[in-house]
Tab-separated table of C-alpha atoms in Angstrom:
chain	number	residue	atom	x	y	z
A	197	MET	CA	109.156	88.709	125.684
A	198	PHE	CA	107.371	89.755	128.848
A	199	ARG	CA	106.107	93.076	130.162
A	200	ASN	CA	108.593	94.911	132.351
A	201	GLN	CA	109.154	98.352	133.817
A	202	TYR	CA	111.298	99.583	130.914
A	203	ASP	CA	108.866	99.033	128.057
A	204	THR	CA	106.406	101.921	128.448
A	205	ASP	CA	108.306	104.590	126.545
A	206	VAL	CA	110.249	104.289	123.328
A	207	THR	CA	112.800	106.628	124.868
A	208	THR	CA	113.518	104.401	127.855
A	209	TRP	CA	116.535	102.095	127.753
A	210	SER	CA	116.486	98.807	129.630
A	211	PRO	CA	119.496	97.995	131.816
A	212	ALA	CA	120.540	95.471	129.183
A	213	GLY	CA	120.693	98.227	126.594
A	214	ARG	CA	117.466	97.390	124.774
A	215	LEU	CA	114.609	99.568	123.561
A	216	PHE	CA	111.620	97.344	124.180
A	217	GLN	CA	109.101	99.467	122.275
A	218	VAL	CA	111.200	99.069	119.148
A	219	GLU	CA	111.387	95.314	119.693
A	220	TYR	CA	107.634	95.179	120.166
A	221	ALA	CA	107.260	97.012	116.866
A	222	MET	CA	109.311	94.249	115.232
A	223	GLU	CA	106.950	91.726	116.782
A	224	ALA	CA	104.130	93.449	114.896
A	225	VAL	CA	105.945	92.644	111.662
A	226	LYS	CA	106.031	88.969	112.608
A	227	GLN	CA	102.278	88.986	113.139
A	228	GLY	CA	101.541	90.202	109.624
A	229	SER	CA	100.965	87.758	106.778
A	230	ALA	CA	104.030	86.598	104.919
A	231	ALA	CA	105.888	88.569	102.285
A	232	ILE	CA	108.944	87.304	100.420
A	233	GLY	CA	111.430	88.757	97.978
A	234	LEU	CA	114.235	87.348	95.848
A	235	ARG	CA	116.527	88.774	93.223
A	236	SER	CA	118.753	87.811	90.343
A	237	LYS	CA	121.209	89.962	88.432
A	238	SER	CA	118.453	91.486	86.309
A	239	HIS	CA	115.132	90.940	88.091
A	240	VAL	CA	113.560	91.179	91.523
A	241	VAL	CA	110.378	89.339	92.480
A	242	LEU	CA	108.099	90.154	95.430
A	243	ALA	CA	105.311	87.873	96.557
A	244	CYS	CA	102.944	87.917	99.499
A	245	VAL	CA	100.132	85.957	101.072
A	246	ASN	CA	96.755	87.687	101.056
A	247	LYS	CA	95.199	87.348	104.466
A	248	THR	CA	91.534	88.284	104.747
A	249	ASN	CA	89.680	89.114	107.947
A	250	SER	CA	86.680	87.132	106.831
A	251	GLU	CA	85.340	85.524	103.703
A	252	LEU	CA	83.193	88.609	103.135
A	253	SER	CA	85.995	91.173	103.060
A	254	SER	CA	88.592	91.930	100.410
A	255	HIS	CA	92.237	91.323	101.189
A	256	GLN	CA	94.620	94.090	102.224
A	257	LYS	CA	96.952	95.553	99.660
A	258	LYS	CA	100.503	94.582	100.610
A	259	ILE	CA	102.483	95.364	97.481
A	260	PHE	CA	102.850	98.958	96.301
A	261	LYS	CA	104.523	100.501	93.310
A	262	ALA	CA	106.736	103.422	94.288
A	263	ASP	CA	108.018	104.185	90.796
A	264	ASP	CA	108.632	102.372	87.523
A	265	HIS	CA	111.831	100.931	88.953
A	266	ILE	CA	110.942	100.439	92.638
A	267	GLY	CA	108.253	98.463	94.432
A	268	VAL	CA	107.677	97.457	98.039
A	269	ALA	CA	105.997	94.580	99.874
A	270	ILE	CA	104.964	95.126	103.498
A	271	ALA	CA	104.206	92.987	106.527
A	272	GLY	CA	102.751	94.212	109.810
A	273	LEU	CA	100.530	97.249	110.345
A	274	THR	CA	99.369	97.804	106.784
A	275	ALA	CA	98.183	101.321	107.602
A	276	ASP	CA	101.761	102.263	108.537
A	277	GLY	CA	102.893	100.557	105.358
A	278	ARG	CA	100.506	102.612	103.247
A	279	VAL	CA	101.817	105.845	104.735
A	280	LEU	CA	105.433	104.817	104.108
A	281	SER	CA	104.720	103.791	100.527
A	282	ARG	CA	103.124	107.211	99.968
A	283	TYR	CA	106.348	108.726	101.297
A	284	MET	CA	108.395	106.552	98.932
A	285	ARG	CA	106.281	107.597	95.949
A	286	SER	CA	106.644	111.230	96.870
A	287	GLU	CA	110.436	110.921	97.222
A	288	CYS	CA	110.714	109.165	93.852
A	289	ILE	CA	108.637	111.846	92.135
A	290	ASN	CA	110.584	114.715	93.725
A	291	TYR	CA	113.947	113.178	92.810
A	292	SER	CA	112.845	112.578	89.196
A	293	TYR	CA	111.561	116.140	89.026
A	294	SER	CA	114.854	117.630	90.207
A	295	TYR	CA	117.352	115.321	88.516
A	296	GLU	CA	115.402	113.940	85.519
A	297	SER	CA	116.559	110.445	86.476
A	298	PRO	CA	115.272	107.620	88.662
A	299	LEU	CA	116.013	107.629	92.385
A	300	PRO	CA	118.705	105.028	93.192
A	301	VAL	CA	117.224	102.306	95.402
A	302	GLY	CA	119.976	102.531	97.996
A	303	ARG	CA	119.242	106.217	98.590
A	304	LEU	CA	115.518	105.627	99.065
A	305	VAL	CA	116.177	102.841	101.520
A	306	VAL	CA	118.479	105.051	103.612
A	307	GLN	CA	115.855	107.804	103.654
A	308	LEU	CA	113.269	105.281	104.830
A	309	ALA	CA	115.607	103.992	107.509
A	310	ASP	CA	116.352	107.504	108.781
A	311	LYS	CA	112.638	108.228	108.883
A	312	ALA	CA	112.084	105.086	110.954
A	313	GLN	CA	114.945	105.962	113.291
A	314	VAL	CA	113.347	109.312	114.152
A	315	CYS	CA	110.394	107.437	115.608
A	316	THR	CA	112.706	105.522	117.933
A	317	GLN	CA	114.077	108.682	119.491
A	318	ARG	CA	111.022	110.887	120.123
A	319	SER	CA	108.893	110.489	123.220
A	320	TRP	CA	105.765	111.662	121.397
A	321	LYS	CA	106.094	109.176	118.549
A	322	ARG	CA	105.960	105.434	118.149
A	323	PRO	CA	107.946	103.238	115.767
A	324	TYR	CA	106.319	102.219	112.477
A	325	GLY	CA	104.913	98.721	112.958
A	326	VAL	CA	105.731	97.515	109.481
A	327	GLY	CA	108.604	95.732	107.768
A	328	LEU	CA	109.305	96.670	104.152
A	329	LEU	CA	110.839	94.550	101.443
A	330	VAL	CA	112.033	97.107	98.897
A	331	ALA	CA	112.690	95.758	95.399
A	332	GLY	CA	114.349	97.984	92.859
A	333	LEU	CA	116.544	98.421	89.845
A	334	ASP	CA	119.146	101.095	89.333
A	335	GLU	CA	122.424	101.662	87.532
A	336	SER	CA	124.225	99.275	89.862
A	337	GLY	CA	121.819	96.419	89.179
A	338	ALA	CA	118.873	94.693	90.831
A	339	HIS	CA	118.460	95.093	94.602
A	340	LEU	CA	116.344	93.730	97.430
A	341	TYR	CA	116.407	95.481	100.789
A	342	TYR	CA	114.652	94.873	104.088
A	343	ASN	CA	113.702	97.926	106.190
A	344	CYS	CA	113.059	97.313	109.893
A	345	PRO	CA	110.940	99.375	112.316
A	346	SER	CA	114.183	99.868	114.243
A	347	GLY	CA	115.649	101.963	111.454
A	348	ASN	CA	118.044	99.248	110.315
A	349	TYR	CA	118.173	98.056	106.757
A	350	PHE	CA	119.967	95.242	104.998
A	351	GLU	CA	120.450	94.129	101.441
A	352	TYR	CA	119.421	90.571	100.679
A	353	GLN	CA	119.669	87.985	97.949
A	354	ALA	CA	116.345	86.652	99.201
A	355	PHE	CA	114.294	87.199	102.339
A	356	ALA	CA	110.939	86.510	103.938
A	357	ILE	CA	109.045	88.395	106.642
A	358	GLY	CA	105.759	87.973	108.480
A	359	SER	CA	104.060	84.960	109.968
A	360	ARG	CA	105.438	81.523	109.074
A	361	SER	CA	108.234	83.248	107.170
A	362	GLN	CA	110.804	80.851	108.657
A	363	ALA	CA	109.486	78.103	106.406
A	364	ALA	CA	110.026	80.290	103.365
A	365	LYS	CA	113.459	81.377	104.588
A	366	THR	CA	114.544	77.762	104.970
A	367	TYR	CA	113.432	77.038	101.411
A	368	LEU	CA	115.282	80.106	100.133
A	369	GLU	CA	118.414	79.361	102.174
A	370	ARG	CA	118.794	76.083	100.354
A	371	ARG	CA	118.647	77.738	96.967
A	372	PHE	CA	119.833	81.336	97.208
A	373	GLU	CA	123.307	80.741	95.778
A	374	LYS	CA	121.900	80.131	92.317
A	375	PHE	CA	119.462	83.069	92.280
A	376	MET	CA	121.980	85.534	90.829
A	377	GLY	CA	122.030	83.579	87.581
A	378	SER	CA	118.340	82.659	87.551
A	379	SER	CA	116.023	83.578	84.728
A	380	ARG	CA	112.894	85.632	85.370
A	381	ASP	CA	110.682	82.555	85.217
A	382	ASP	CA	112.898	80.598	87.618
A	383	LEU	CA	112.724	83.478	90.095
A	384	LEU	CA	108.924	83.502	89.835
A	385	LYS	CA	108.840	79.748	90.351
A	386	ASP	CA	111.011	79.969	93.464
A	387	ALA	CA	108.912	82.840	94.803
A	388	LEU	CA	105.718	80.837	94.442
A	389	PHE	CA	107.297	77.775	96.028
A	390	ALA	CA	108.513	79.892	98.928
A	391	ILE	CA	105.024	81.308	99.411
A	392	ARG	CA	103.625	77.798	99.387
A	393	GLU	CA	105.995	76.905	102.233
A	394	THR	CA	104.337	79.510	104.444
A	395	LEU	CA	100.886	78.148	103.768
A	396	GLN	CA	101.550	74.922	105.695
A	397	GLY	CA	99.525	72.583	103.566
A	398	GLU	CA	96.884	74.968	102.325
A	399	LYS	CA	96.441	74.860	98.544
A	400	LEU	CA	98.263	77.611	96.645
A	401	THR	CA	95.995	79.490	94.283
A	402	SER	CA	96.271	82.939	92.717
A	403	SER	CA	93.504	84.232	94.969
A	404	ILE	CA	95.572	83.918	98.133
A	405	CYS	CA	98.819	85.347	96.839
A	406	THR	CA	100.019	88.460	95.025
A	407	VAL	CA	103.161	88.528	92.886
A	408	ALA	CA	105.051	91.520	91.493
A	409	VAL	CA	108.152	91.821	89.282
A	410	VAL	CA	110.650	94.485	88.310
A	411	GLY	CA	113.522	93.910	85.920
A	412	VAL	CA	115.764	95.245	83.205
A	413	GLY	CA	113.406	96.567	80.540
A	414	GLU	CA	110.386	95.704	82.697
A	415	ALA	CA	108.723	98.339	84.862
A	416	PHE	CA	107.519	97.342	88.326
A	417	HIS	CA	104.063	95.848	88.073
A	418	ILE	CA	101.815	93.414	89.909
A	419	LEU	CA	101.016	90.306	87.894
A	420	ASP	CA	97.304	89.806	87.315
A	421	GLN	CA	95.540	86.830	88.846
A	422	GLY	CA	95.232	84.980	85.544
A	423	THR	CA	98.982	85.118	84.929
A	424	VAL	CA	99.771	83.966	88.455
A	425	GLN	CA	97.333	81.056	88.238
A	426	ALA	CA	98.877	80.037	84.915
A	427	LEU	CA	102.335	80.090	86.517
A	428	ILE	CA	101.144	78.017	89.472
A	429	GLU	CA	99.706	75.433	87.127
A	430	ALA	CA	102.716	75.476	84.804
A	431	PHE	CA	105.115	74.864	87.654
A	432	GLU	CA	102.706	72.408	89.273
A	433	ILE	CA	103.134	74.208	92.535
A	434	ALA	CA	99.581	73.894	93.884
A	435	GLY	CA	100.217	70.668	95.858
A	436	GLU	CA	98.063	69.621	98.797
A	437	GLU	CA	100.698	67.868	100.994
A	438	ALA	CA	103.093	69.691	103.305
A	439	PRO	CA	106.601	69.827	101.785
A	440	ALA	CA	109.162	67.237	102.985
A	441	SER	CA	111.640	69.225	105.106
A	442	GLU	CA	109.459	71.799	106.852
A	443	PRO	CA	110.556	72.865	110.371
A	444	THR	CA	108.034	72.153	113.151
A	445	ALA	CA	107.744	75.655	114.635
A	446	ALA	CA	107.666	78.401	112.032
A	447	ASP	CA	107.779	81.224	114.593
A	448	GLN	CA	111.075	80.937	116.393
A	449	PRO	CA	111.786	83.320	119.294
A	450	PRO	CA	114.065	86.168	118.210
A	451	PRO	CA	116.663	86.466	116.873
A	452	GLU	CA	116.368	84.471	113.632
A	453	PRO	CA	119.258	84.199	111.206
A	454	GLY	CA	118.340	85.842	107.897
A	455	VAL	CA	119.206	84.594	104.441
A	456	ALA	CA	121.503	87.544	103.717
A	457	ALA	CA	124.407	86.910	101.387
A	458	ASP	CA	126.513	89.190	103.572
A	459	GLN	CA	125.298	87.761	106.890
A	460	GLY	CA	127.801	86.949	109.675
A	461	ALA	CA	127.384	84.229	112.359
A	462	PRO	CA	123.817	83.894	113.720
A	463	ALA	CA	123.137	86.157	116.731
A	464	GLU	CA	122.835	84.698	120.248
A	465	HIS	CA	119.469	84.028	121.794
A	466	ASP	CA	119.633	86.883	124.315
A	467	ALA	CA	120.911	89.579	121.970
A	468	ALA	CA	118.421	92.257	120.917
A	469	PRO	CA	116.870	91.492	117.511
A	470	MET	CA	118.075	94.757	116.058
A	471	ASP	CA	121.648	93.651	116.448
A	472	ILE	CA	121.254	91.260	113.504
B	134	LEU	CA	113.735	168.143	86.173
B	135	ALA	CA	111.671	165.466	84.466
B	136	SER	CA	114.592	162.994	84.316
B	137	THR	CA	115.249	163.114	88.103
B	138	MET	CA	111.546	162.675	88.907
B	139	THR	CA	110.726	159.589	86.815
B	140	LYS	CA	110.243	156.221	88.515
B	141	GLN	CA	113.065	153.669	88.362
B	142	GLN	CA	112.319	150.873	85.919
B	143	ALA	CA	113.668	147.358	85.978
B	144	ASN	CA	116.020	146.670	83.138
B	145	TRP	CA	116.009	142.929	83.683
B	146	SER	CA	112.931	140.879	82.910
B	147	PRO	CA	112.396	137.346	84.222
B	148	TYR	CA	110.492	136.577	81.030
B	149	ASP	CA	111.406	136.097	77.380
B	150	ASN	CA	109.217	135.206	74.432
B	151	ASN	CA	110.474	132.240	72.405
B	152	GLY	CA	107.720	132.636	69.808
B	153	GLY	CA	105.952	129.884	67.944
B	154	THR	CA	102.365	128.899	67.289
B	155	CYS	CA	100.079	126.108	68.493
B	156	VAL	CA	96.783	124.847	67.090
B	157	ALA	CA	94.316	122.172	68.144
B	158	ILE	CA	91.153	120.906	66.459
B	159	ALA	CA	88.590	118.530	67.984
B	160	GLY	CA	86.754	115.985	65.855
B	161	ALA	CA	83.959	113.524	66.539
B	162	ASP	CA	86.332	110.755	67.624
B	163	TYR	CA	89.817	112.281	67.221
B	164	CYS	CA	91.829	115.335	68.171
B	165	VAL	CA	94.625	117.032	66.229
B	166	ILE	CA	97.239	119.063	68.107
B	167	ALA	CA	99.982	120.850	66.180
B	168	ALA	CA	102.818	123.283	66.803
B	169	ASP	CA	105.818	124.559	64.865
B	170	THR	CA	109.300	123.619	66.042
B	171	ARG	CA	111.053	126.978	65.846
B	172	MET	CA	112.413	128.518	69.045
B	173	SER	CA	113.481	132.161	68.829
B	174	THR	CA	114.634	135.049	70.984
B	175	GLY	CA	114.364	138.599	69.718
B	176	TYR	CA	115.195	138.439	65.994
B	177	SER	CA	117.416	135.349	66.359
B	178	ILE	CA	116.664	131.677	66.037
B	179	LEU	CA	117.793	129.512	68.952
B	180	THR	CA	116.898	126.203	67.319
B	181	ARG	CA	114.781	124.895	64.448
B	182	ASP	CA	113.949	121.616	66.141
B	183	TYR	CA	112.262	122.161	69.524
B	184	SER	CA	109.001	120.403	70.415
B	185	LYS	CA	106.299	122.490	72.096
B	186	ILE	CA	104.020	119.482	72.474
B	187	CYS	CA	103.891	117.350	75.629
B	188	LYS	CA	101.900	114.201	76.309
B	189	LEU	CA	100.440	114.595	79.789
B	190	ALA	CA	98.265	111.461	79.878
B	191	ASP	CA	97.193	108.644	77.581
B	192	LYS	CA	94.364	110.740	76.155
B	193	CYS	CA	95.615	114.231	76.808
B	194	VAL	CA	98.238	116.310	74.983
B	195	MET	CA	99.270	119.907	75.613
B	196	ALA	CA	100.855	122.364	73.214
B	197	SER	CA	102.255	125.612	74.617
B	198	SER	CA	103.879	128.683	73.166
B	199	GLY	CA	105.450	131.625	74.997
B	200	PHE	CA	108.433	131.435	77.331
B	201	GLN	CA	109.724	127.878	76.928
B	202	ALA	CA	111.484	127.774	80.306
B	203	ASP	CA	108.117	128.375	81.990
B	204	VAL	CA	106.504	125.906	79.577
B	205	LYS	CA	109.041	123.218	80.558
B	206	ALA	CA	108.491	123.909	84.269
B	207	LEU	CA	104.715	123.734	83.783
B	208	GLN	CA	104.991	120.426	81.890
B	209	LYS	CA	107.132	118.928	84.690
B	210	VAL	CA	104.688	120.027	87.394
B	211	LEU	CA	101.725	118.556	85.507
B	212	SER	CA	103.556	115.270	84.807
B	213	ALA	CA	104.460	114.893	88.482
B	214	ARG	CA	100.875	115.630	89.515
B	215	HIS	CA	99.669	113.041	87.013
B	216	LEU	CA	101.947	110.401	88.576
B	217	ILE	CA	100.479	111.157	91.995
B	218	TYR	CA	96.965	110.862	90.545
B	219	GLN	CA	97.808	107.472	89.039
B	220	HIS	CA	99.171	106.190	92.373
B	221	GLN	CA	96.035	107.333	94.190
B	222	HIS	CA	93.352	106.376	91.666
B	223	ASN	CA	94.992	103.500	89.781
B	224	LYS	CA	94.074	105.007	86.411
B	225	GLN	CA	95.043	107.747	83.961
B	226	MET	CA	93.640	111.271	84.256
B	227	SER	CA	90.879	112.122	81.804
B	228	CYS	CA	91.304	115.142	79.537
B	229	PRO	CA	88.634	117.233	81.337
B	230	ALA	CA	90.305	116.457	84.671
B	231	MET	CA	93.704	117.486	83.331
B	232	GLY	CA	92.025	120.602	81.915
B	233	GLN	CA	90.933	121.672	85.377
B	234	LEU	CA	94.305	120.782	86.886
B	235	LEU	CA	96.087	122.948	84.324
B	236	SER	CA	93.783	125.856	85.099
B	237	ASN	CA	94.387	125.525	88.847
B	238	THR	CA	98.134	125.197	88.352
B	239	LEU	CA	98.257	128.367	86.250
B	240	TYR	CA	96.161	130.399	88.702
B	241	TYR	CA	98.309	129.185	91.576
B	242	LYS	CA	100.970	131.480	90.130
B	243	ARG	CA	98.566	134.350	89.521
B	244	PHE	CA	101.068	136.903	90.878
B	245	PHE	CA	104.139	135.607	89.034
B	246	PRO	CA	102.550	133.795	86.099
B	247	TYR	CA	103.829	131.030	83.854
B	248	TYR	CA	104.378	132.907	80.583
B	249	SER	CA	102.774	130.030	78.771
B	250	PHE	CA	99.904	130.138	76.263
B	251	ASN	CA	98.408	126.683	76.262
B	252	VAL	CA	96.122	124.579	74.214
B	253	LEU	CA	95.065	121.200	75.615
B	254	GLY	CA	93.775	118.515	73.266
B	255	GLY	CA	92.529	115.003	73.755
B	256	LEU	CA	89.578	112.671	74.055
B	257	ASP	CA	86.937	113.200	76.710
B	258	THR	CA	85.464	110.426	78.839
B	259	GLU	CA	83.072	109.505	75.998
B	260	GLY	CA	85.839	109.249	73.414
B	261	LYS	CA	84.906	112.463	71.621
B	262	GLY	CA	87.573	114.983	70.695
B	263	CYS	CA	87.984	117.918	73.073
B	264	VAL	CA	90.098	121.050	73.029
B	265	TYR	CA	90.633	123.444	75.925
B	266	THR	CA	92.190	126.850	75.434
B	267	TYR	CA	93.864	128.925	78.165
B	268	ASP	CA	95.300	132.304	78.931
B	269	ALA	CA	98.486	132.695	80.998
B	270	VAL	CA	96.703	132.701	84.359
B	271	GLY	CA	94.326	129.800	83.918
B	272	SER	CA	91.115	131.145	82.456
B	273	TYR	CA	89.898	128.320	80.221
B	274	GLU	CA	87.061	127.110	78.052
B	275	ARG	CA	86.236	123.987	76.097
B	276	VAL	CA	86.073	124.765	72.390
B	277	GLY	CA	85.989	122.956	69.078
B	278	TYR	CA	89.287	124.466	67.894
B	279	SER	CA	91.861	126.954	69.082
B	280	SER	CA	95.148	128.631	68.253
B	281	GLN	CA	97.725	130.277	70.567
B	282	GLY	CA	101.073	131.990	70.102
B	283	SER	CA	102.671	134.453	67.708
B	284	GLY	CA	100.773	133.174	64.662
B	285	ALA	CA	97.400	132.904	66.401
B	286	THR	CA	96.153	136.254	65.083
B	287	LEU	CA	96.734	134.960	61.555
B	288	ILE	CA	95.300	131.463	62.074
B	289	THR	CA	92.241	132.048	64.249
B	290	PRO	CA	90.264	134.118	61.691
B	291	PHE	CA	90.960	131.454	59.089
B	292	LEU	CA	89.750	128.655	61.381
B	293	ASP	CA	86.685	130.729	62.231
B	294	ASN	CA	85.905	130.897	58.559
B	295	GLN	CA	86.376	127.152	58.033
B	296	LEU	CA	85.111	125.650	61.280
B	297	LYS	CA	83.025	128.076	63.253
B	298	SER	CA	79.717	126.642	64.343
B	299	PRO	CA	76.659	128.887	64.870
B	300	SER	CA	76.579	130.929	68.064
B	301	PRO	CA	76.489	128.845	71.248
B	302	LEU	CA	73.511	130.955	72.324
B	303	LEU	CA	71.365	129.256	69.683
B	304	LEU	CA	69.011	126.512	70.787
B	305	PRO	CA	69.221	123.555	70.516
B	306	ALA	CA	72.914	123.673	71.438
B	307	LYS	CA	75.229	122.478	68.701
B	308	ASP	CA	78.249	120.324	69.411
B	309	ALA	CA	81.568	122.139	69.373
B	310	VAL	CA	83.421	119.406	67.512
B	311	THR	CA	83.957	119.694	63.806
B	312	PRO	CA	82.223	117.334	61.396
B	313	LEU	CA	85.455	117.108	59.377
B	314	SER	CA	87.208	113.761	59.030
B	315	GLU	CA	90.640	113.195	60.565
B	316	THR	CA	92.460	113.535	57.251
B	317	GLU	CA	90.592	116.725	56.384
B	318	ALA	CA	91.432	118.228	59.773
B	319	ILE	CA	95.137	117.405	59.386
B	320	ASP	CA	95.119	119.006	55.944
B	321	LEU	CA	93.463	122.098	57.374
B	322	VAL	CA	96.141	122.344	60.080
B	323	LYS	CA	98.902	122.067	57.481
B	324	THR	CA	97.286	124.846	55.479
B	325	CYS	CA	97.045	127.044	58.589
B	326	PHE	CA	100.737	126.717	59.353
B	327	ALA	CA	101.856	127.122	55.753
B	328	SER	CA	99.976	130.435	55.650
B	329	ALA	CA	101.080	131.641	59.090
B	330	THR	CA	104.720	130.838	58.238
B	331	GLU	CA	104.522	133.238	55.278
B	332	ARG	CA	103.797	136.306	57.370
B	333	ASP	CA	104.865	135.525	60.969
B	334	ILE	CA	108.644	135.609	61.393
B	335	TYR	CA	108.511	133.509	64.542
B	336	THR	CA	106.693	130.596	62.913
B	337	GLY	CA	108.405	128.173	60.552
B	338	ASP	CA	111.081	125.458	60.124
B	339	LYS	CA	108.977	122.361	60.806
B	340	LEU	CA	105.454	121.466	61.839
B	341	GLU	CA	104.829	118.751	64.429
B	342	ILE	CA	101.344	117.198	64.348
B	343	VAL	CA	100.031	114.843	67.026
B	344	VAL	CA	96.819	112.914	66.377
B	345	LEU	CA	94.889	111.291	69.244
B	346	ASN	CA	92.165	108.773	68.552
B	347	ALA	CA	90.723	105.495	69.780
B	348	ASP	CA	93.683	103.607	68.259
B	349	GLY	CA	96.157	105.631	70.288
B	350	ILE	CA	98.558	108.414	69.538
B	351	ARG	CA	100.356	109.222	66.277
B	352	ARG	CA	102.988	111.804	65.308
B	353	GLU	CA	103.589	113.438	61.902
B	354	TYR	CA	105.978	116.108	60.630
B	355	MET	CA	105.834	118.583	57.761
B	356	GLU	CA	108.567	120.927	56.534
B	357	LEU	CA	107.856	124.671	56.703
B	358	ARG	CA	109.702	127.649	55.246
B	359	LYS	CA	112.955	128.311	57.033
B	360	ASP	CA	113.173	132.081	56.549
């Protein structure tokens, strides 16, 4: 993607019918550290890699609880992500207050998407530079959604976003058909393996990843480091060598085919990423 | 002439009084909060089984008598505010913090008040029992014990007799909490309600007692006269 005369304003179309500012915002998501999500019939697991600026600093918080039944993992501009998770919390609280019942995940995701769309159609705003993996449970079951800076959203069986996410997506693509029937522990195992794929050889320990779960009878919560380390050891995930079938370049140029269960044919190279 | 010159009065009131009584007693390491379960309107009983007690946080419980619709609205507002606090601070609100929040929330509606007479009970940040008592617009004070509602005029003098510590103006300052044990305090509360039920028509049916201590939260019930 190169600079051109149509990319200054978010409200300027290119002759090819693209909004470059929105596409640049999606690039910001790819620069963030990896976040992955996967779901079964009764549980949804979110996991992310904790990137630190230096050894001296703490890592950024990438997983937020929105309500007992909804959580979100972000990749990209974490400040934007923090603001959006505050919005999600507020919406969940207001809905519960008015209707004495939990906000259905699908509704929240649409509200988020509409909020993001506004920023693609105002000259005085900029798109949010963050991708959100929304995990939630409602009356219709367990759900995982991906919200784009473009204002698009999709439901997924499993997905990965952020840097080196292609490695995780490839791992998940091979296995996603059996996720629906997976147990909670199997989902956690697959999540940790997928995270390991994005580390490209680096050792997986509980200090560089965060894992969160929501499920039937289990409120959304982030697993503590001790539990995660125990899981890593139990599943013998740590491993020092790079996994066998890893693709050479993790960051493919857009567009990349997602792991969506309802995905059509992969988009062409020249099509705008938001057309996926 | 007098009848054409008098001011027009509203014949519809936004408020109603559903009656009932609440009591709270603070101990060294526990707090007892109790309320009857009768809900009335005028001389009728609406239900014999309505809880006036609401858990706002792990260590903070509120009992309110007055207009139960306003009480319910107040409880919902405080619960929502507590959720926001937990998201922002990653911990539960302490009882003194909730005490201040309740006061601010009540005063916020100074010119169309919540018709709610509240008593907040719980454990403070040191684990000692604490009770806060309020009027309808948020004026509040930490005390060792308190009673609100239709039976308060009957119960308060009795509690004064049993629990009142020397004047707070005395030096050195004496702790507000009662030296009674948990069991003794619960017994005292049961006695209060049994007596109030005899003479107050709006108090009766059943007594709900909530006990907060280091082990957590516990609920007990006692039958009261149904007339």
